[in-house]
Amino acid sequence: MLVARILSAIATIWLATTLAFVALRILPGDPVSAQAGEAGLSSSQAEYQRELLGLDQPLATQYITYWRGISAGDWGTSLYTGLPVTIMIAQQALPTFQLAVSSMLVATLLGFLLGYLAVFGQLNLIRHVSALLIDLSLAVPIYWTGTLVVFVVAFWVDDLRNQLWIPATVLGFHVSSGLARMVRTQLHDALKQPYVTVARSQGLLPRTIRQKHILQPILATLLPVIVLQFGYLLSGTVITESIFQRTGIGSVLLRATLLQDYPVVQGIVLLMAIIYTVLTLISDFGVALLDPRIRQGSS
Amino acid sequence: MRVSSRRIMLALIFWLICFLLLPPLLTSASPTQTHPDQQLRLPSADYLLGTDYLGRDIWSRLLYGGQNTLLQAGLSTFIAMTIGSALGIVSAISRSIVDRLLVALINAMLAIPGLLLALVLLTLLGRGSGALIAAIGITQIAPVALIVRTATQQVLLTDYMLASYAMGATSWHRVRVHVLRMLTPLLLTYGLVVFGYAIMNGAALAFLGFQSPGTADWGVMLAEARNSFRLTPWPALPPGLAIIVTMMLLNRIVTQRDKHTNG
Amino acid sequence: MGRRSIATLVLVMTVLAACSAPPSEAPAQNRIIYGLTLQVSGIDPHINQSSELGIVLRQVYDTLVYRDPTTREFVPGLAESWTISEDGLLYTFNLRQDVAFHDGTPMNAESVRLNFDRIVYPDTLSQKARSLLGPIVAYRVPNDYTFEIELNRPYAPLLDGLAQVYLGIASPSALATVNALPGMEEYNTLLYQYHQVGTGPYRFVEYIPGDRIVIERNTDYTWGPSFYTPPEEDTIDVIEYRFFDDAATRSVALESGEADIMGELLPADGSSLSNNAEVQLEPVAIPGQPLQFYMNTTVAPTDNLAVRQALLYATDREAIVESIFQGFSPVAWGPISASSLYYNSGVQGVYDYNPAQAIALLSSAGYADSDDDDMLDLNGDPLIIRIVQPPWSQLPEVAQLLRDQWAAVGIQAVIEPVPGFAGLMDKIGEAEYNLVAFSSYGLQPSYLIDSFMSTSEQNWTGYADPNLDTALANAISTQDEDDRSFQYGTAQAIIMQQALILPIRDTVNLNAHRSTIRGLSFDAYGWFPLMVNASVVAEEQ
């Protein structure tokens, strides 16, 4: 079971990368002509570049070369910077990692908080405001919030680019919606469950009911939601990095797309596929550990 | 606070019609005509919503921009829904090999987050409306296929289908008709979800520079408003609010439909 | 749960804020941030061609000669003197003997030779440096501190090329360590840019693509040209260059202290920044071609002189400069900007905005509105002008204004946006464009040869005229300055008579810096700051 799951994860990564590889090569024109234009190379210079990159080889040969490289830790070389793709990713991984992790923290906390307050908020006002914020986090484009923040917050905060918490809050707010809605629905459902009614009739304090009988059971069901949100969050980093003029994987990908820097685009596809698949794996096993029914069923 | 889902649906339809059909009736101004001597005017009788940094009429740009943005999102949704449901249904009713291959393909596409996949596709497709429609449509194929596949499997297990199998009366045609009939509500709801994604991602990519400059489009309007944001933030407001209202309506309907279908 | 998670949220935010605070710098060092505007594709001076790379590397390298920014005359650099033979074919440079590269290697004629080896080697794929050397046939090292260049025909722009950072002299040992010298076994053109070593007032520290370039002051530097006058105190010790590709937020970055110096601000922000005491505007006129469109003389309807002239008359440049450039740059009238050498002021005022004249020219060419759609046509074909529009220099906005101005006289413009230079070259390859926007920069207008000589590969107007060819060829071969002035003047006149371009505005780089930066000045070519002369004082509270 475990082995099969890991094998299928590897197959997914391989397939995603292969799709990207094929797609990027069957298009009319090739990376060198794009680059030759950008750099003002003559046609003989372009021909030389093409040879260097092995683009004159048949597709199958290129494909084998590509995987041979990957297995040796060589993810290709950027057409523009001349740096190995792995180094470019490594150089920019930290800021994106920081942004992603801190946004995820904000999103998780905000998601729980808003979802909880929308159901159990003590005042009507609190419940309505929370509900509105949940709706807005899904409906407002992040580049709109981001633009407002960049121009408005800059008046009070010096050196915006080095303040991680500002973009993290913006991105976290937008990513929180999925979790918040899920928490809200689950809490609503849990309130209707017979065991809650029973607990109430036994005279347990509302606080105890909430913690023991409502919140704890739903935690396990929320783990996959949090992981799913991570994909959405990675998409969000591209825009966030662009708006806040931050460096990172997102801005590397955006630039590579605009310049048609194929090896870099391909490297980032591979990276994303690995991250996402590994996270899904972890969440699957996490759920299995948290939920005894699945654990028993799988063994 | 609770508004009936029918009313919200009507509101959404009215809202969509305003942008899709009515722009020529609601304004006589061109959405692209520049007026260098009328830059950044506030709302007035001449310019209902003021002008942007090139002196273009924001009211007209908002209307025609809505037409472009919504039409583009609609086409992306159409691509995603038709191809996605076809793949999902085929996968659910075929024998294991085909099913497995399709599932593997769907999973591979899902392994790259939405907007990033769209960026990769745009590396190939270039820029402009056509490229954006295709990229965003293709991006949503895999999630649609996955959901339709699961739903189809459930339909196939219903008593009705089991019974018709047992009676030996099942023809291909019947399966198709029945499955499609059972799937329609789900497809409608999920179509609205995809439509929402398409609006958000389309505007995001237009914002990032993948739409031709000057186009009347909500994302382009937002991006261009940044150029004059320090002088006056006003031009960023109408397209931003338009996107928010559209998304609020869509999300409300989806939430309510979900409640109906789930219980 | 509610209260506690708010508390946790606040805690996390505080921790995040603390983590993200910039590390404190040693107080002894004056460090500033310089905002670059374009993500460069590479910063090897011998290979790449962007202006951005020069903004950084002008500080890292010395050149054989320099141009004084005020007199614009050539002054000694690494060469303390030089002679040019009577026939203009042999240049002899006497090098300074007290110069060392940042890695300690002494600089001599052999170092210069190795640099030339690299630049002219075909596999180096030089985009600009090689062409600055013109018709070079040989270079020699007669003794340790003498370097000779031999040409096969007189080429006056040579010294001008040698004064540019693209021909900066790099340390041969640094070139050798990354296999960047010809003849090396694993010859690699791309790696040197990350390990650059020059002789300039700043040494290269690191380059991380898309992120930053860092240079630090070279305290041993004593061999600068006459106009390098470092301040006594408050010198700038470390310069970190960062990329700000989003034009809309550049001024925000400057105001919030994210950057100390920034180029290419949005003109609209320029006017609002002039009220801010903390920030000073520093607009610099860039000599070279103005913001302009080449008109294709090989494709209808711009193959017709009357149509090309009508386009010029139908364009209200004043309105474009006022609205898009906020009056920050002068209207351009000819093929070179007013701040260039050999500028012919005779082009001024020719083709002033005159829609009536445009209509008259078009009707004389047979265009009329025969189908009552307010647009002109000829034999049933509407008058359509296809404009190739790259994304830089506010060209999207300019193109939209052109379209609307021309519509007023019945000309229909079709704008074809391209994402970058590659797309632009594709459109040029298709050869269906009428107008295409592009500009090169330089103090003396030898770039006109590339753009207008009938035999040039980059002659995007497709125009061929022996008179123009002769004027351009003579301008670079003559030894007589007055004659050169006359020849360049003639070329400019012909270009405008034939309406080969639609000039819009002279380029002005709208720089700004925080008022803590003092003495910021730029070299003769306009783009490149002389950071060695600048200083930074503590922020006034």
PDB file of C-alpha atoms in Angstrom, chain C residues 14-211:
ATOM      1  CA  THR C  14       5.700  39.873  15.605  1.00  0.00           C
ATOM      2  CA  VAL C  15       8.105  37.020  15.063  1.00  0.00           C
ATOM      3  CA  LEU C  16       7.791  37.384  11.301  1.00  0.00           C
ATOM      4  CA  ALA C  17       8.402  41.110  11.551  1.00  0.00           C
ATOM      5  CA  ALA C  18      11.435  40.502  13.724  1.00  0.00           C
ATOM      6  CA  CYS C  19      12.830  37.839  11.390  1.00  0.00           C
ATOM      7  CA  SER C  20      12.415  40.020   8.375  1.00  0.00           C
ATOM      8  CA  ALA C  21      14.079  43.113   9.803  1.00  0.00           C
ATOM      9  CA  PRO C  22      17.269  43.799   7.840  1.00  0.00           C
ATOM     10  CA  PRO C  23      20.444  42.720   9.614  1.00  0.00           C
ATOM     11  CA  SER C  24      22.269  45.657  11.123  1.00  0.00           C
ATOM     12  CA  GLU C  25      25.262  46.836   9.136  1.00  0.00           C
ATOM     13  CA  ALA C  26      28.652  47.705  10.522  1.00  0.00           C
ATOM     14  CA  PRO C  27      28.397  51.472  11.011  1.00  0.00           C
ATOM     15  CA  ALA C  28      31.774  52.191   9.417  1.00  0.00           C
ATOM     16  CA  GLN C  29      30.533  51.300   5.948  1.00  0.00           C
ATOM     17  CA  ASN C  30      28.361  53.573   3.857  1.00  0.00           C
ATOM     18  CA  ARG C  31      26.047  51.283   1.948  1.00  0.00           C
ATOM     19  CA  ILE C  32      23.447  52.427  -0.552  1.00  0.00           C
ATOM     20  CA  ILE C  33      20.862  50.768  -2.773  1.00  0.00           C
ATOM     21  CA  TYR C  34      20.774  51.717  -6.437  1.00  0.00           C
ATOM     22  CA  GLY C  35      17.578  50.776  -8.279  1.00  0.00           C
ATOM     23  CA  LEU C  36      17.995  49.275 -11.741  1.00  0.00           C
ATOM     24  CA  THR C  37      14.922  49.150 -13.919  1.00  0.00           C
ATOM     25  CA  LEU C  38      15.318  46.295 -16.357  1.00  0.00           C
ATOM     26  CA  GLN C  39      16.051  42.661 -15.647  1.00  0.00           C
ATOM     27  CA  VAL C  40      19.195  42.257 -17.714  1.00  0.00           C
ATOM     28  CA  SER C  41      19.871  39.095 -19.651  1.00  0.00           C
ATOM     29  CA  GLY C  42      23.564  39.204 -18.793  1.00  0.00           C
ATOM     30  CA  ILE C  43      26.177  41.660 -17.512  1.00  0.00           C
ATOM     31  CA  ASP C  44      29.379  40.653 -19.261  1.00  0.00           C
ATOM     32  CA  PRO C  45      30.606  43.942 -20.757  1.00  0.00           C
ATOM     33  CA  HIS C  46      32.357  42.222 -23.659  1.00  0.00           C
ATOM     34  CA  ILE C  47      29.316  40.103 -24.512  1.00  0.00           C
ATOM     35  CA  ASN C  48      26.122  41.868 -23.522  1.00  0.00           C
ATOM     36  CA  GLN C  49      24.863  45.243 -24.685  1.00  0.00           C
ATOM     37  CA  SER C  50      22.344  46.695 -22.223  1.00  0.00           C
ATOM     38  CA  SER C  51      22.655  50.151 -20.743  1.00  0.00           C
ATOM     39  CA  GLU C  52      21.838  48.644 -17.340  1.00  0.00           C
ATOM     40  CA  LEU C  53      25.111  46.734 -17.222  1.00  0.00           C
ATOM     41  CA  GLY C  54      27.040  49.956 -17.746  1.00  0.00           C
ATOM     42  CA  ILE C  55      25.300  51.629 -14.807  1.00  0.00           C
ATOM     43  CA  VAL C  56      27.013  49.015 -12.646  1.00  0.00           C
ATOM     44  CA  LEU C  57      30.213  48.241 -14.516  1.00  0.00           C
ATOM     45  CA  ARG C  58      31.289  51.795 -15.330  1.00  0.00           C
ATOM     46  CA  GLN C  59      32.412  51.730 -11.683  1.00  0.00           C
ATOM     47  CA  VAL C  60      34.256  48.402 -11.981  1.00  0.00           C
ATOM     48  CA  TYR C  61      36.302  48.921 -15.147  1.00  0.00           C
ATOM     49  CA  ASP C  62      38.606  51.536 -16.577  1.00  0.00           C
ATOM     50  CA  THR C  63      38.865  52.108 -20.291  1.00  0.00           C
ATOM     51  CA  LEU C  64      41.920  53.051 -22.349  1.00  0.00           C
ATOM     52  CA  VAL C  65      40.511  56.552 -22.820  1.00  0.00           C
ATOM     53  CA  TYR C  66      37.635  58.507 -21.295  1.00  0.00           C
ATOM     54  CA  ARG C  67      35.379  61.305 -22.409  1.00  0.00           C
ATOM     55  CA  ASP C  68      35.238  64.260 -20.049  1.00  0.00           C
ATOM     56  CA  PRO C  69      31.534  64.730 -19.188  1.00  0.00           C
ATOM     57  CA  THR C  70      31.677  68.520 -19.404  1.00  0.00           C
ATOM     58  CA  THR C  71      34.008  69.149 -22.358  1.00  0.00           C
ATOM     59  CA  ARG C  72      33.132  65.829 -24.048  1.00  0.00           C
ATOM     60  CA  GLU C  73      36.804  65.680 -25.132  1.00  0.00           C
ATOM     61  CA  PHE C  74      38.860  62.505 -24.887  1.00  0.00           C
ATOM     62  CA  VAL C  75      41.062  62.382 -21.786  1.00  0.00           C
ATOM     63  CA  PRO C  76      43.605  59.764 -20.667  1.00  0.00           C
ATOM     64  CA  GLY C  77      42.396  56.628 -18.909  1.00  0.00           C
ATOM     65  CA  LEU C  78      44.487  53.455 -18.730  1.00  0.00           C
ATOM     66  CA  ALA C  79      46.393  54.995 -21.649  1.00  0.00           C
ATOM     67  CA  GLU C  80      48.220  58.106 -20.460  1.00  0.00           C
ATOM     68  CA  SER C  81      48.741  59.250 -24.050  1.00  0.00           C
ATOM     69  CA  TRP C  82      48.068  58.096 -27.590  1.00  0.00           C
ATOM     70  CA  THR C  83      48.925  58.945 -31.183  1.00  0.00           C
ATOM     71  CA  ILE C  84      47.025  58.425 -34.435  1.00  0.00           C
ATOM     72  CA  SER C  85      48.949  58.046 -37.690  1.00  0.00           C
ATOM     73  CA  GLU C  86      48.457  60.558 -40.539  1.00  0.00           C
ATOM     74  CA  ASP C  87      46.367  58.107 -42.581  1.00  0.00           C
ATOM     75  CA  GLY C  88      44.166  57.314 -39.546  1.00  0.00           C
ATOM     76  CA  LEU C  89      44.996  53.603 -39.704  1.00  0.00           C
ATOM     77  CA  LEU C  90      47.370  53.107 -36.768  1.00  0.00           C
ATOM     78  CA  TYR C  91      46.559  53.968 -33.140  1.00  0.00           C
ATOM     79  CA  THR C  92      49.353  53.722 -30.562  1.00  0.00           C
ATOM     80  CA  PHE C  93      48.530  53.811 -26.846  1.00  0.00           C
ATOM     81  CA  ASN C  94      51.083  54.371 -24.053  1.00  0.00           C
ATOM     82  CA  LEU C  95      49.728  52.693 -20.956  1.00  0.00           C
ATOM     83  CA  ARG C  96      50.053  53.744 -17.335  1.00  0.00           C
ATOM     84  CA  GLN C  97      52.521  51.661 -15.347  1.00  0.00           C
ATOM     85  CA  ASP C  98      50.968  52.018 -11.890  1.00  0.00           C
ATOM     86  CA  VAL C  99      47.709  50.165 -12.401  1.00  0.00           C
ATOM     87  CA  ALA C 100      46.691  46.897 -10.745  1.00  0.00           C
ATOM     88  CA  PHE C 101      43.566  44.808 -11.177  1.00  0.00           C
ATOM     89  CA  HIS C 102      41.407  44.118  -8.136  1.00  0.00           C
ATOM     90  CA  ASP C 103      42.947  40.650  -7.873  1.00  0.00           C
ATOM     91  CA  GLY C 104      46.450  42.142  -7.610  1.00  0.00           C
ATOM     92  CA  THR C 105      47.584  41.349 -11.173  1.00  0.00           C
ATOM     93  CA  PRO C 106      49.455  44.340 -12.646  1.00  0.00           C
ATOM     94  CA  MET C 107      47.898  45.848 -15.778  1.00  0.00           C
ATOM     95  CA  ASN C 108      50.064  46.025 -18.897  1.00  0.00           C
ATOM     96  CA  ALA C 109      49.834  45.857 -22.681  1.00  0.00           C
ATOM     97  CA  GLU C 110      49.615  42.068 -22.566  1.00  0.00           C
ATOM     98  CA  SER C 111      46.451  42.319 -20.423  1.00  0.00           C
ATOM     99  CA  VAL C 112      44.897  44.599 -23.017  1.00  0.00           C
ATOM    100  CA  ARG C 113      45.833  42.183 -25.794  1.00  0.00           C
ATOM    101  CA  LEU C 114      44.161  39.249 -24.024  1.00  0.00           C
ATOM    102  CA  ASN C 115      41.003  41.332 -23.609  1.00  0.00           C
ATOM    103  CA  PHE C 116      40.985  42.091 -27.334  1.00  0.00           C
ATOM    104  CA  ASP C 117      41.561  38.396 -28.055  1.00  0.00           C
ATOM    105  CA  ARG C 118      38.422  37.629 -26.130  1.00  0.00           C
ATOM    106  CA  ILE C 119      36.303  40.381 -27.700  1.00  0.00           C
ATOM    107  CA  VAL C 120      37.094  39.560 -31.321  1.00  0.00           C
ATOM    108  CA  TYR C 121      36.931  35.765 -30.865  1.00  0.00           C
ATOM    109  CA  PRO C 122      33.816  34.688 -32.827  1.00  0.00           C
ATOM    110  CA  ASP C 123      32.578  32.187 -30.212  1.00  0.00           C
ATOM    111  CA  THR C 124      32.429  34.951 -27.626  1.00  0.00           C
ATOM    112  CA  LEU C 125      29.289  36.073 -29.472  1.00  0.00           C
ATOM    113  CA  SER C 126      29.877  39.717 -28.598  1.00  0.00           C
ATOM    114  CA  GLN C 127      26.753  41.807 -29.109  1.00  0.00           C
ATOM    115  CA  LYS C 128      28.287  45.249 -28.883  1.00  0.00           C
ATOM    116  CA  ALA C 129      31.972  45.374 -27.887  1.00  0.00           C
ATOM    117  CA  ARG C 130      33.183  43.814 -31.134  1.00  0.00           C
ATOM    118  CA  SER C 131      31.276  46.260 -33.305  1.00  0.00           C
ATOM    119  CA  LEU C 132      32.773  49.210 -31.398  1.00  0.00           C
ATOM    120  CA  LEU C 133      36.183  48.158 -32.744  1.00  0.00           C
ATOM    121  CA  GLY C 134      35.034  48.728 -36.313  1.00  0.00           C
ATOM    122  CA  PRO C 135      37.384  47.678 -39.136  1.00  0.00           C
ATOM    123  CA  ILE C 136      40.178  46.441 -36.850  1.00  0.00           C
ATOM    124  CA  VAL C 137      42.659  44.142 -38.621  1.00  0.00           C
ATOM    125  CA  ALA C 138      45.408  43.711 -36.071  1.00  0.00           C
ATOM    126  CA  TYR C 139      46.592  44.679 -32.604  1.00  0.00           C
ATOM    127  CA  ARG C 140      50.099  44.360 -31.230  1.00  0.00           C
ATOM    128  CA  VAL C 141      52.187  44.681 -28.110  1.00  0.00           C
ATOM    129  CA  PRO C 142      55.493  46.346 -29.182  1.00  0.00           C
ATOM    130  CA  ASN C 143      56.613  46.526 -25.544  1.00  0.00           C
ATOM    131  CA  ASP C 144      55.212  45.996 -22.041  1.00  0.00           C
ATOM    132  CA  TYR C 145      53.345  49.284 -21.888  1.00  0.00           C
ATOM    133  CA  THR C 146      52.553  50.054 -25.512  1.00  0.00           C
ATOM    134  CA  PHE C 147      49.516  48.794 -27.365  1.00  0.00           C
ATOM    135  CA  GLU C 148      48.841  49.269 -31.081  1.00  0.00           C
ATOM    136  CA  ILE C 149      45.626  48.967 -33.035  1.00  0.00           C
ATOM    137  CA  GLU C 150      45.638  48.752 -36.819  1.00  0.00           C
ATOM    138  CA  LEU C 151      42.598  49.441 -38.994  1.00  0.00           C
ATOM    139  CA  ASN C 152      42.107  48.633 -42.670  1.00  0.00           C
ATOM    140  CA  ARG C 153      40.299  51.925 -43.306  1.00  0.00           C
ATOM    141  CA  PRO C 154      39.981  55.139 -41.340  1.00  0.00           C
ATOM    142  CA  TYR C 155      37.342  54.797 -38.636  1.00  0.00           C
ATOM    143  CA  ALA C 156      36.858  57.922 -36.553  1.00  0.00           C
ATOM    144  CA  PRO C 157      34.467  56.400 -33.959  1.00  0.00           C
ATOM    145  CA  LEU C 158      37.222  54.082 -32.645  1.00  0.00           C
ATOM    146  CA  LEU C 159      38.252  56.302 -29.722  1.00  0.00           C
ATOM    147  CA  ASP C 160      34.611  56.804 -28.836  1.00  0.00           C
ATOM    148  CA  GLY C 161      34.220  53.030 -28.663  1.00  0.00           C
ATOM    149  CA  LEU C 162      37.366  52.631 -26.569  1.00  0.00           C
ATOM    150  CA  ALA C 163      35.915  55.125 -24.073  1.00  0.00           C
ATOM    151  CA  GLN C 164      32.838  52.968 -23.463  1.00  0.00           C
ATOM    152  CA  VAL C 165      32.475  50.441 -20.688  1.00  0.00           C
ATOM    153  CA  TYR C 166      31.855  47.632 -23.197  1.00  0.00           C
ATOM    154  CA  LEU C 167      35.595  47.823 -23.938  1.00  0.00           C
ATOM    155  CA  GLY C 168      36.548  47.921 -20.255  1.00  0.00           C
ATOM    156  CA  ILE C 169      39.774  46.049 -19.522  1.00  0.00           C
ATOM    157  CA  ALA C 170      39.334  42.904 -17.412  1.00  0.00           C
ATOM    158  CA  SER C 171      41.938  40.945 -15.468  1.00  0.00           C
ATOM    159  CA  PRO C 172      43.375  38.178 -17.669  1.00  0.00           C
ATOM    160  CA  SER C 173      43.850  35.896 -14.678  1.00  0.00           C
ATOM    161  CA  ALA C 174      40.171  36.288 -13.775  1.00  0.00           C
ATOM    162  CA  LEU C 175      39.204  35.527 -17.369  1.00  0.00           C
ATOM    163  CA  ALA C 176      41.449  32.468 -17.302  1.00  0.00           C
ATOM    164  CA  THR C 177      40.029  31.037 -14.063  1.00  0.00           C
ATOM    165  CA  VAL C 178      36.552  30.749 -15.593  1.00  0.00           C
ATOM    166  CA  ASN C 179      37.807  29.586 -18.998  1.00  0.00           C
ATOM    167  CA  ALA C 180      36.646  32.782 -20.644  1.00  0.00           C
ATOM    168  CA  LEU C 181      39.763  33.244 -22.773  1.00  0.00           C
ATOM    169  CA  PRO C 182      39.886  31.865 -26.317  1.00  0.00           C
ATOM    170  CA  GLY C 183      41.832  28.658 -26.635  1.00  0.00           C
ATOM    171  CA  MET C 184      40.842  27.386 -23.217  1.00  0.00           C
ATOM    172  CA  GLU C 185      39.726  23.798 -23.268  1.00  0.00           C
ATOM    173  CA  GLU C 186      36.318  24.205 -21.645  1.00  0.00           C
ATOM    174  CA  TYR C 187      35.713  27.610 -23.163  1.00  0.00           C
ATOM    175  CA  ASN C 188      32.740  29.173 -21.396  1.00  0.00           C
ATOM    176  CA  THR C 189      31.328  32.557 -22.310  1.00  0.00           C
ATOM    177  CA  LEU C 190      28.679  32.823 -19.626  1.00  0.00           C
ATOM    178  CA  LEU C 191      30.544  32.417 -16.341  1.00  0.00           C
ATOM    179  CA  TYR C 192      32.842  35.450 -16.313  1.00  0.00           C
ATOM    180  CA  GLN C 193      29.951  37.775 -15.551  1.00  0.00           C
ATOM    181  CA  TYR C 194      29.752  36.305 -12.046  1.00  0.00           C
ATOM    182  CA  HIS C 195      33.459  36.763 -11.297  1.00  0.00           C
ATOM    183  CA  GLN C 196      34.347  40.117 -12.823  1.00  0.00           C
ATOM    184  CA  VAL C 197      37.674  41.763 -12.042  1.00  0.00           C
ATOM    185  CA  GLY C 198      38.592  45.188 -13.368  1.00  0.00           C
ATOM    186  CA  THR C 199      40.784  48.106 -12.351  1.00  0.00           C
ATOM    187  CA  GLY C 200      38.022  50.630 -11.581  1.00  0.00           C
ATOM    188  CA  PRO C 201      37.124  52.572  -8.443  1.00  0.00           C
ATOM    189  CA  TYR C 202      34.824  49.781  -7.252  1.00  0.00           C
ATOM    190  CA  ARG C 203      35.438  46.047  -7.120  1.00  0.00           C
ATOM    191  CA  PHE C 204      32.833  43.483  -8.096  1.00  0.00           C
ATOM    192  CA  VAL C 205      31.462  41.441  -5.181  1.00  0.00           C
ATOM    193  CA  GLU C 206      28.561  39.351  -6.453  1.00  0.00           C
ATOM    194  CA  TYR C 207      25.806  39.047  -9.014  1.00  0.00           C
ATOM    195  CA  ILE C 208      22.667  37.025  -8.404  1.00  0.00           C
ATOM    196  CA  PRO C 209      20.453  37.176 -11.504  1.00  0.00           C
ATOM    197  CA  GLY C 210      17.091  38.791 -10.913  1.00  0.00           C
ATOM    198  CA  ASP C 211      18.107  39.724  -7.397  1.00  0.00           C
TER     199      ASP C 211
END
